[in-house]
Short mmCIF file of C-alpha atoms in Angstrom, two decimals:
data_model
loop_
_atom_site.label_atom_id
_atom_site.label_comp_id
_atom_site.label_asym_id
_atom_site.label_seq_id
_atom_site.Cartn_x
_atom_site.Cartn_y
_atom_site.Cartn_z
CA ALA A 1 -33.30 -17.16 -62.62
CA GLN A 2 -30.30 -14.92 -62.68
CA SER A 3 -29.72 -12.96 -59.50
CA VAL A 4 -27.07 -10.80 -57.86
CA THR A 5 -26.53 -10.44 -54.14
CA GLN A 6 -24.54 -7.73 -52.46
CA PRO A 7 -24.45 -8.84 -48.84
CA ASP A 8 -23.37 -5.49 -47.39
CA ILE A 9 -25.94 -2.71 -47.51
CA HIS A 10 -23.60 -0.12 -45.97
CA ILE A 11 -19.84 -0.11 -45.39
CA THR A 12 -17.75 2.52 -43.65
CA VAL A 13 -13.99 2.71 -44.11
CA SER A 14 -11.36 5.25 -43.20
CA GLU A 15 -9.68 7.31 -45.87
CA GLY A 16 -6.53 5.55 -47.01
CA ALA A 17 -7.76 2.12 -45.92
CA SER A 18 -8.32 -0.76 -48.30
CA LEU A 19 -11.77 -1.66 -49.55
CA GLU A 20 -13.53 -4.82 -50.65
CA LEU A 21 -17.17 -4.87 -51.73
CA ARG A 22 -18.76 -8.26 -52.12
CA CYS A 23 -20.89 -9.50 -54.99
CA ASN A 24 -22.30 -12.99 -55.52
CA TYR A 25 -24.21 -13.99 -58.62
CA SER A 26 -26.38 -16.84 -59.76
CA TYR A 27 -25.93 -17.71 -63.42
CA GLY A 28 -25.67 -20.97 -65.33
CA ALA A 29 -23.11 -20.11 -67.98
CA THR A 30 -20.05 -17.89 -68.02
CA PRO A 31 -21.40 -14.59 -66.80
CA TYR A 32 -20.91 -11.09 -68.07
CA LEU A 33 -20.28 -9.09 -64.88
CA PHE A 34 -20.19 -5.38 -64.18
CA TRP A 35 -19.59 -2.91 -61.39
CA TYR A 36 -21.21 0.53 -61.53
CA VAL A 37 -20.80 3.49 -59.18
CA GLN A 38 -23.40 6.12 -58.41
CA SER A 39 -22.41 9.38 -56.75
CA PRO A 40 -25.17 11.23 -54.88
CA GLY A 41 -27.73 12.69 -57.27
CA GLN A 42 -26.00 11.25 -60.30
CA GLY A 43 -26.54 8.46 -62.79
CA LEU A 44 -24.59 5.23 -62.84
CA GLN A 45 -21.04 5.14 -64.18
CA LEU A 46 -19.38 1.94 -65.36
CA LEU A 47 -16.33 1.09 -63.23
CA LEU A 48 -15.27 -2.18 -64.83
CA LYS A 49 -16.49 -5.32 -66.54
CA TYR A 50 -15.62 -8.99 -66.94
CA PHE A 51 -16.44 -11.11 -69.96
CA SER A 52 -13.70 -13.71 -70.20
CA GLY A 53 -9.96 -14.17 -69.92
CA ASP A 54 -7.92 -12.82 -67.03
CA THR A 55 -10.02 -13.12 -63.89
CA LEU A 56 -8.56 -9.96 -62.38
CA VAL A 57 -9.87 -6.92 -64.19
CA GLN A 58 -8.81 -3.34 -63.81
CA GLY A 59 -11.21 -0.44 -63.95
CA ILE A 60 -11.31 3.30 -63.65
CA LYS A 61 -10.48 5.29 -60.52
CA GLY A 62 -8.03 2.65 -59.27
CA PHE A 63 -10.61 -0.10 -58.77
CA GLU A 64 -10.17 -3.75 -59.62
CA ALA A 65 -12.36 -6.83 -59.36
CA GLU A 66 -11.67 -10.53 -59.30
CA PHE A 67 -13.93 -13.16 -60.85
CA LYS A 68 -13.99 -16.42 -58.91
CA ARG A 69 -16.11 -19.03 -60.63
CA SER A 70 -15.85 -21.53 -57.76
CA GLN A 71 -17.34 -18.99 -55.37
CA SER A 72 -19.72 -17.33 -57.86
CA SER A 73 -18.22 -14.05 -56.79
CA PHE A 74 -17.02 -10.83 -58.39
CA ASN A 75 -15.69 -8.70 -55.54
CA LEU A 76 -14.60 -5.12 -56.04
CA ARG A 77 -11.39 -3.88 -54.42
CA LYS A 78 -9.36 -0.75 -54.01
CA PRO A 79 -6.05 -0.62 -52.11
CA SER A 80 -6.52 2.87 -50.69
CA VAL A 81 -9.81 4.75 -50.72
CA HIS A 82 -10.23 8.49 -51.13
CA TRP A 83 -13.02 10.65 -49.74
CA SER A 84 -14.33 11.02 -53.30
CA ASP A 85 -15.05 7.28 -53.42
CA ALA A 86 -18.05 7.77 -51.14
CA ALA A 87 -20.93 6.59 -53.29
CA GLU A 88 -23.25 3.68 -53.92
CA TYR A 89 -21.86 0.70 -55.78
CA PHE A 90 -23.86 -1.76 -57.84
CA CYS A 91 -22.88 -5.16 -59.15
CA ALA A 92 -24.74 -6.46 -62.22
CA VAL A 93 -24.87 -9.59 -64.37
CA GLY A 94 -25.88 -9.84 -68.01
CA HIS A 95 -29.02 -11.83 -68.72
CA SER A 96 -30.57 -12.93 -72.03
CA PRO A 97 -33.89 -14.71 -71.45
CA ILE A 98 -34.58 -14.64 -75.18
CA GLN A 99 -32.36 -14.16 -78.20
CA GLY A 100 -31.26 -10.56 -78.56
CA ALA A 101 -32.81 -9.32 -75.33
CA GLN A 102 -29.68 -8.36 -73.48
CA LYS A 103 -30.54 -7.13 -70.02
CA LEU A 104 -28.71 -6.39 -66.79
CA VAL A 105 -29.78 -7.74 -63.43
CA PHE A 106 -28.57 -5.55 -60.57
CA GLY A 107 -27.74 -6.23 -56.96
CA GLN A 108 -29.28 -4.17 -54.20
CA GLY A 109 -26.28 -1.88 -53.93
CA THR A 110 -23.70 -1.12 -51.25
CA ARG A 111 -23.42 2.37 -49.86
CA LEU A 112 -19.84 3.35 -49.05
CA THR A 113 -19.07 5.99 -46.45
CA ILE A 114 -15.54 7.30 -45.98
CA ASN A 115 -14.36 8.50 -42.58
CA PRO A 116 -11.75 11.28 -42.70
CA ASP B 1 -20.82 10.96 -71.69
CA ALA B 2 -23.24 8.76 -73.60
CA GLY B 3 -25.29 11.70 -74.85
CA ILE B 4 -28.36 10.82 -72.81
CA THR B 5 -30.69 13.40 -71.34
CA GLN B 6 -33.79 12.87 -69.27
CA SER B 7 -36.64 15.27 -68.72
CA PRO B 8 -37.93 16.43 -66.43
CA ARG B 9 -35.21 15.92 -63.83
CA HIS B 10 -37.65 16.36 -60.97
CA LYS B 11 -41.42 16.10 -60.86
CA VAL B 12 -44.07 16.12 -58.17
CA THR B 13 -47.49 14.93 -59.19
CA GLU B 14 -50.73 13.83 -57.59
CA THR B 15 -52.13 10.33 -57.40
CA GLY B 16 -54.24 9.48 -60.42
CA THR B 17 -52.63 11.90 -62.85
CA PRO B 18 -50.81 10.76 -65.99
CA VAL B 19 -47.08 11.35 -66.19
CA THR B 20 -44.67 11.02 -69.10
CA LEU B 21 -40.92 10.90 -68.71
CA ARG B 22 -38.66 11.43 -71.68
CA CYS B 23 -35.30 9.92 -72.50
CA HIS B 24 -33.39 11.47 -75.38
CA GLN B 25 -30.16 10.21 -76.92
CA THR B 26 -28.04 11.80 -79.58
CA GLU B 27 -25.96 8.87 -80.82
CA ASN B 28 -28.51 6.77 -82.70
CA HIS B 29 -28.33 3.75 -80.38
CA ARG B 30 -30.81 1.00 -81.11
CA TYR B 31 -31.24 -0.37 -77.59
CA MET B 32 -32.79 1.69 -74.80
CA TYR B 33 -33.97 0.79 -71.30
CA TRP B 34 -36.06 2.24 -68.49
CA TYR B 35 -35.27 1.35 -64.86
CA ARG B 36 -36.57 2.42 -61.50
CA GLN B 37 -34.32 2.69 -58.47
CA ASP B 38 -35.64 2.15 -54.97
CA PRO B 39 -33.75 1.67 -51.69
CA GLY B 40 -32.99 -1.98 -51.05
CA HIS B 41 -33.90 -3.02 -54.59
CA GLY B 42 -31.11 -1.67 -56.73
CA LEU B 43 -32.26 -0.99 -60.26
CA ARG B 44 -35.17 -2.90 -61.74
CA LEU B 45 -36.02 -3.01 -65.42
CA ILE B 46 -39.41 -1.58 -66.39
CA HIS B 47 -39.38 -1.74 -70.20
CA TYR B 48 -36.83 -1.84 -72.95
CA SER B 49 -36.68 -1.14 -76.67
CA TYR B 50 -34.70 -2.75 -79.44
CA GLY B 51 -35.72 -0.36 -82.16
CA VAL B 52 -38.35 2.08 -83.32
CA LYS B 53 -41.77 0.73 -82.32
CA ASP B 54 -40.12 -2.41 -80.88
CA THR B 55 -40.50 -2.64 -77.11
CA ASP B 56 -40.87 -5.32 -74.48
CA LYS B 57 -41.64 -5.63 -70.80
CA GLY B 58 -39.17 -5.89 -67.98
CA GLU B 59 -39.67 -7.29 -64.50
CA VAL B 60 -41.72 -4.40 -63.05
CA SER B 61 -43.82 -3.23 -66.00
CA ASP B 62 -47.27 -3.12 -64.35
CA GLY B 63 -48.65 0.42 -64.40
CA TYR B 64 -46.18 1.61 -67.02
CA SER B 65 -46.25 1.91 -70.79
CA VAL B 66 -43.59 3.03 -73.25
CA SER B 67 -43.35 4.34 -76.76
CA ARG B 68 -40.56 4.80 -79.24
CA SER B 69 -41.58 6.56 -82.43
CA LYS B 70 -38.10 7.89 -83.16
CA THR B 71 -34.69 6.34 -82.55
CA GLU B 72 -33.62 9.17 -80.30
CA ASP B 73 -36.61 9.27 -77.93
CA PHE B 74 -37.92 6.64 -75.51
CA LEU B 75 -40.94 7.73 -73.49
CA LEU B 76 -42.15 6.20 -70.24
CA THR B 77 -45.77 6.85 -69.26
CA LEU B 78 -47.49 6.29 -65.97
CA GLU B 79 -51.14 6.24 -67.05
CA SER B 80 -52.45 6.92 -63.55
CA ALA B 81 -49.68 7.58 -61.06
CA THR B 82 -49.74 5.90 -57.66
CA SER B 83 -47.67 6.54 -54.55
CA SER B 84 -45.86 3.24 -55.11
CA GLN B 85 -44.42 4.73 -58.28
CA THR B 86 -42.52 7.35 -56.33
CA SER B 87 -38.98 6.53 -57.35
CA VAL B 88 -35.93 7.62 -59.30
CA TYR B 89 -36.18 6.63 -62.96
CA PHE B 90 -33.14 5.99 -65.10
CA CYS B 91 -32.86 5.61 -68.82
CA ALA B 92 -29.98 3.65 -70.35
CA ILE B 93 -28.64 2.83 -73.77
CA ARG B 94 -26.64 -0.10 -75.02
CA PRO B 95 -24.35 0.45 -77.97
CA ARG B 96 -24.98 -2.20 -80.61
CA ASP B 97 -21.38 -3.36 -80.68
CA LEU B 98 -21.19 -3.92 -76.93
CA THR B 99 -22.50 -6.98 -75.11
CA TYR B 100 -24.80 -6.16 -72.18
CA GLU B 101 -22.84 -2.98 -71.38
CA GLN B 102 -25.19 -0.08 -70.72
CA TYR B 103 -24.74 3.64 -70.16
CA PHE B 104 -27.08 5.64 -68.01
CA GLY B 105 -28.76 9.00 -68.06
CA PRO B 106 -28.84 11.36 -65.06
CA GLY B 107 -32.23 10.19 -63.77
CA THR B 108 -35.63 11.67 -63.01
CA ARG B 109 -36.85 11.92 -59.43
CA LEU B 110 -40.62 11.44 -59.39
CA THR B 111 -42.74 12.01 -56.30
CA VAL B 112 -46.40 10.99 -56.33
CA THR B 113 -48.39 12.59 -53.50
#
């Protein structure tokens, strides 16, 4: 069965420091991969997605992610974090158990805290 | 903004009472989803719909039912609420021309006492 693992439940970084959030997936074929961000009390916002092609994808708010098939990973990165990046981040993989039933399977989430 | 609203945004109810949460969308999307969010579990799919009167179960559907009599509204009902259903509930839509990509509503925080 498809699954997504985010090994880090909580990460703290200093403002201005670089960030990498880890995501590992289990999927038989070429996956459709997503990163979403959730600010406190808000819904989820799509940061970026990977379907095919260039394995380094750019998203909103200065984030990027790299798809590595050999490692079954889709890690999220940002060169320099801002206090406004404090949020919870979710990795997800597309899953179609039956024709037409396109679903997302989410990881457990990583909560990001920014130190001033 | 995907034009999704959820109501109510907050609700406190007692064990054993029925509860209905509403998801409303304004852009005529065919595909709609209900998730629950709990610490340590991320988001888990409860039910989804692929058209009016067409719905199917997700991974955590026990204790929940849904209805979709109009394209714009997707209702989630807890027939007899339990404390284990205390959660934040999110509705999402998937535009027909996008693969897997979903857009989320603001959520409903439900507390069952």
